[in-house]
Amino acid sequence: MLKMGLLGVGHLGKIHLKCIRLARAHYDLIGFYDADTDMARHVAAEFNVKAYDSPEELIAASDVVDVVTPTPTHFALVKQALLGGCHVFVEKPLTETLEEAKELIELSRKTRKLVQVGHVERFNPALLALGDLTVKPYFIEAHRLAMFNPRGVDVSVVLDLMIHDLDIILKLADDEVADVRASGVAVLSDQPDIVNARIEFKGGAVANLTASRISLKNMRKVRLFQPDAYISLDLLEKESQVVRLFEQNSKDIPAVGQQFPLDTPKGKRIIHVDQPDSGPVNAIQMELESLADSITNGKPAAVSIEDGYRALALAHRIMEAVNDNQRKLPQPTV
């Protein structure tokens, strides 16, 4: 049983608190710390859990620390936890700057403590349902749209929303980024609220991503196109669909799913449509439990600190491309 301490009990922190308790087979929730003393007092009473007086006190009593605080505080708190001998779960993005992320990577290696980054979409049932299916996309299209929420507008929509999809496409493409182009517009905040990015990988794959926090509806969809399959992931509805083309008499056609005949210039083919289902999961509970499994069994973290760095580095490249593009545009006259 690992002793876990929670740093931050805001909106997402409270969800983590509940999920840590659901993962009671792996963790003993010893308490939390929050800089807002009124909030801390309220949460301690509501959830009957100890509120520590300082991060240092909490870290000293913990084996694992769950960091669910604003991004600008991640670096200092994760560093403090690693130096205090704790493994760490930290919400995305890993840090504010790449320099901070690099320092934490080195410290994690030096202390031999795991750091897992909270890219929770890795545990979305739509993605999990793909199982062992070979995914080698040539083209990826992702849309992540959200209605406006004042929470989180202190950063670009790239760090607020798009970074979820950046982690996914980096995992699926499994290749180095060759080029990035992007444009964005700040509409309701001081940072870009809608951004479109085109990412080219060294192996030739291309990804086109759009993230918006000024939409009239919510959407989280990823579409993957490869020579032998079209894969659609609805991360909001937690559904996936796999469409594949087979020779008419192929023995590889799965028994489960729908089949449709198709006449092509190369002869008759069979379109096979499958909607794999991984079943309902609590993604946050699952990612926390995966960290416990990694610690206990000496396995790499499901979303490593290096994964967190790669997503953050790509996010920064996109934000730089947005800024470069804006400088080229004619400026409005008053």
PDB file of N, CA and C in Angstrom, residues 274-308:
ATOM      1  N   ASP A 274     -16.148  -2.302 -37.756  1.00  0.00           N
ATOM      2  CA  ASP A 274     -16.187  -2.803 -36.378  1.00  0.00           C
ATOM      3  C   ASP A 274     -16.258  -1.617 -35.429  1.00  0.00           C
ATOM      4  N   GLN A 275     -17.011  -1.784 -34.356  1.00  0.00           N
ATOM      5  CA  GLN A 275     -17.081  -0.772 -33.308  1.00  0.00           C
ATOM      6  C   GLN A 275     -16.623  -1.407 -31.995  1.00  0.00           C
ATOM      7  N   PRO A 276     -15.318  -1.550 -31.822  1.00  0.00           N
ATOM      8  CA  PRO A 276     -14.802  -2.219 -30.627  1.00  0.00           C
ATOM      9  C   PRO A 276     -15.153  -1.450 -29.360  1.00  0.00           C
ATOM     10  N   ASP A 277     -15.349  -2.181 -28.300  1.00  0.00           N
ATOM     11  CA  ASP A 277     -15.778  -1.587 -27.032  1.00  0.00           C
ATOM     12  C   ASP A 277     -14.878  -2.099 -25.919  1.00  0.00           C
ATOM     13  N   SER A 278     -14.275  -1.183 -25.186  1.00  0.00           N
ATOM     14  CA  SER A 278     -13.414  -1.594 -24.074  1.00  0.00           C
ATOM     15  C   SER A 278     -14.185  -1.617 -22.755  1.00  0.00           C
ATOM     16  N   GLY A 279     -15.437  -1.154 -22.802  1.00  0.00           N
ATOM     17  CA  GLY A 279     -16.228  -1.100 -21.577  1.00  0.00           C
ATOM     18  C   GLY A 279     -15.987   0.203 -20.843  1.00  0.00           C
ATOM     19  N   PRO A 280     -16.870   0.549 -19.907  1.00  0.00           N
ATOM     20  CA  PRO A 280     -16.724   1.808 -19.161  1.00  0.00           C
ATOM     21  C   PRO A 280     -15.522   1.766 -18.225  1.00  0.00           C
ATOM     22  N   VAL A 281     -14.803   2.884 -18.149  1.00  0.00           N
ATOM     23  CA  VAL A 281     -13.671   2.983 -17.230  1.00  0.00           C
ATOM     24  C   VAL A 281     -13.682   4.354 -16.574  1.00  0.00           C
ATOM     25  N   ASN A 282     -13.084   4.436 -15.411  1.00  0.00           N
ATOM     26  CA  ASN A 282     -12.795   5.722 -14.768  1.00  0.00           C
ATOM     27  C   ASN A 282     -11.353   6.049 -15.144  1.00  0.00           C
ATOM     28  N   ALA A 283     -11.174   6.947 -16.127  1.00  0.00           N
ATOM     29  CA  ALA A 283      -9.851   7.174 -16.712  1.00  0.00           C
ATOM     30  C   ALA A 283      -8.849   7.708 -15.694  1.00  0.00           C
ATOM     31  N   ILE A 284      -9.278   8.618 -14.826  1.00  0.00           N
ATOM     32  CA  ILE A 284      -8.346   9.184 -13.835  1.00  0.00           C
ATOM     33  C   ILE A 284      -7.957   8.116 -12.818  1.00  0.00           C
ATOM     34  N   GLN A 285      -8.922   7.348 -12.356  1.00  0.00           N
ATOM     35  CA  GLN A 285      -8.601   6.243 -11.446  1.00  0.00           C
ATOM     36  C   GLN A 285      -7.643   5.263 -12.117  1.00  0.00           C
ATOM     37  N   MET A 286      -7.879   4.993 -13.385  1.00  0.00           N
ATOM     38  CA  MET A 286      -7.062   4.032 -14.124  1.00  0.00           C
ATOM     39  C   MET A 286      -5.625   4.523 -14.279  1.00  0.00           C
ATOM     40  N   GLU A 287      -5.449   5.818 -14.567  1.00  0.00           N
ATOM     41  CA  GLU A 287      -4.087   6.315 -14.732  1.00  0.00           C
ATOM     42  C   GLU A 287      -3.343   6.345 -13.388  1.00  0.00           C
ATOM     43  N   LEU A 288      -4.057   6.628 -12.315  1.00  0.00           N
ATOM     44  CA  LEU A 288      -3.419   6.596 -10.992  1.00  0.00           C
ATOM     45  C   LEU A 288      -3.028   5.170 -10.610  1.00  0.00           C
ATOM     46  N   GLU A 289      -3.903   4.221 -10.923  1.00  0.00           N
ATOM     47  CA  GLU A 289      -3.597   2.818 -10.633  1.00  0.00           C
ATOM     48  C   GLU A 289      -2.441   2.310 -11.480  1.00  0.00           C
ATOM     49  N   SER A 290      -2.335   2.823 -12.712  1.00  0.00           N
ATOM     50  CA  SER A 290      -1.223   2.399 -13.568  1.00  0.00           C
ATOM     51  C   SER A 290       0.107   2.850 -12.993  1.00  0.00           C
ATOM     52  N   LEU A 291       0.127   4.029 -12.360  1.00  0.00           N
ATOM     53  CA  LEU A 291       1.362   4.486 -11.720  1.00  0.00           C
ATOM     54  C   LEU A 291       1.731   3.570 -10.556  1.00  0.00           C
ATOM     55  N   ALA A 292       0.750   3.180  -9.761  1.00  0.00           N
ATOM     56  CA  ALA A 292       1.013   2.262  -8.652  1.00  0.00           C
ATOM     57  C   ALA A 292       1.583   0.945  -9.171  1.00  0.00           C
ATOM     58  N   ASP A 293       1.037   0.455 -10.261  1.00  0.00           N
ATOM     59  CA  ASP A 293       1.527  -0.788 -10.869  1.00  0.00           C
ATOM     60  C   ASP A 293       2.971  -0.628 -11.337  1.00  0.00           C
ATOM     61  N   SER A 294       3.284   0.511 -11.931  1.00  0.00           N
ATOM     62  CA  SER A 294       4.654   0.771 -12.393  1.00  0.00           C
ATOM     63  C   SER A 294       5.630   0.816 -11.233  1.00  0.00           C
ATOM     64  N   ILE A 295       5.228   1.480 -10.143  1.00  0.00           N
ATOM     65  CA  ILE A 295       6.092   1.591  -8.963  1.00  0.00           C
ATOM     66  C   ILE A 295       6.317   0.215  -8.343  1.00  0.00           C
ATOM     67  N   THR A 296       5.230  -0.520  -8.167  1.00  0.00           N
ATOM     68  CA  THR A 296       5.292  -1.814  -7.488  1.00  0.00           C
ATOM     69  C   THR A 296       6.065  -2.854  -8.284  1.00  0.00           C
ATOM     70  N   ASN A 297       5.895  -2.828  -9.609  1.00  0.00           N
ATOM     71  CA  ASN A 297       6.477  -3.882 -10.442  1.00  0.00           C
ATOM     72  C   ASN A 297       7.671  -3.424 -11.270  1.00  0.00           C
ATOM     73  N   GLY A 298       8.154  -2.219 -10.999  1.00  0.00           N
ATOM     74  CA  GLY A 298       9.358  -1.739 -11.672  1.00  0.00           C
ATOM     75  C   GLY A 298       9.189  -1.540 -13.162  1.00  0.00           C
ATOM     76  N   LYS A 299       8.001  -1.109 -13.583  1.00  0.00           N
ATOM     77  CA  LYS A 299       7.728  -0.899 -15.003  1.00  0.00           C
ATOM     78  C   LYS A 299       7.776   0.596 -15.326  1.00  0.00           C
ATOM     79  N   PRO A 300       8.023   0.944 -16.595  1.00  0.00           N
ATOM     80  CA  PRO A 300       7.979   2.363 -16.989  1.00  0.00           C
ATOM     81  C   PRO A 300       6.578   2.932 -16.778  1.00  0.00           C
ATOM     82  N   ALA A 301       6.506   4.217 -16.526  1.00  0.00           N
ATOM     83  CA  ALA A 301       5.209   4.875 -16.376  1.00  0.00           C
ATOM     84  C   ALA A 301       4.451   4.827 -17.693  1.00  0.00           C
ATOM     85  N   ALA A 302       3.134   4.681 -17.614  1.00  0.00           N
ATOM     86  CA  ALA A 302       2.301   4.605 -18.818  1.00  0.00           C
ATOM     87  C   ALA A 302       2.439   5.860 -19.668  1.00  0.00           C
ATOM     88  N   VAL A 303       2.504   7.011 -19.026  1.00  0.00           N
ATOM     89  CA  VAL A 303       2.783   8.283 -19.707  1.00  0.00           C
ATOM     90  C   VAL A 303       3.981   8.885 -18.982  1.00  0.00           C
ATOM     91  N   SER A 304       5.154   8.628 -19.515  1.00  0.00           N
ATOM     92  CA  SER A 304       6.396   8.979 -18.822  1.00  0.00           C
ATOM     93  C   SER A 304       6.643  10.479 -18.823  1.00  0.00           C
ATOM     94  N   ILE A 305       7.600  10.895 -18.017  1.00  0.00           N
ATOM     95  CA  ILE A 305       7.981  12.303 -17.987  1.00  0.00           C
ATOM     96  C   ILE A 305       8.554  12.722 -19.335  1.00  0.00           C
ATOM     97  N   GLU A 306       9.202  11.780 -20.027  1.00  0.00           N
ATOM     98  CA  GLU A 306       9.705  12.075 -21.375  1.00  0.00           C
ATOM     99  C   GLU A 306       8.550  12.285 -22.354  1.00  0.00           C
ATOM    100  N   ASP A 307       7.459  11.502 -22.202  1.00  0.00           N
ATOM    101  CA  ASP A 307       6.261  11.711 -23.018  1.00  0.00           C
ATOM    102  C   ASP A 307       5.688  13.106 -22.775  1.00  0.00           C
ATOM    103  N   GLY A 308       5.638  13.488 -21.509  1.00  0.00           N
ATOM    104  CA  GLY A 308       5.143  14.815 -21.153  1.00  0.00           C
ATOM    105  C   GLY A 308       5.988  15.915 -21.761  1.00  0.00           C
TER     106      GLY A 308
END
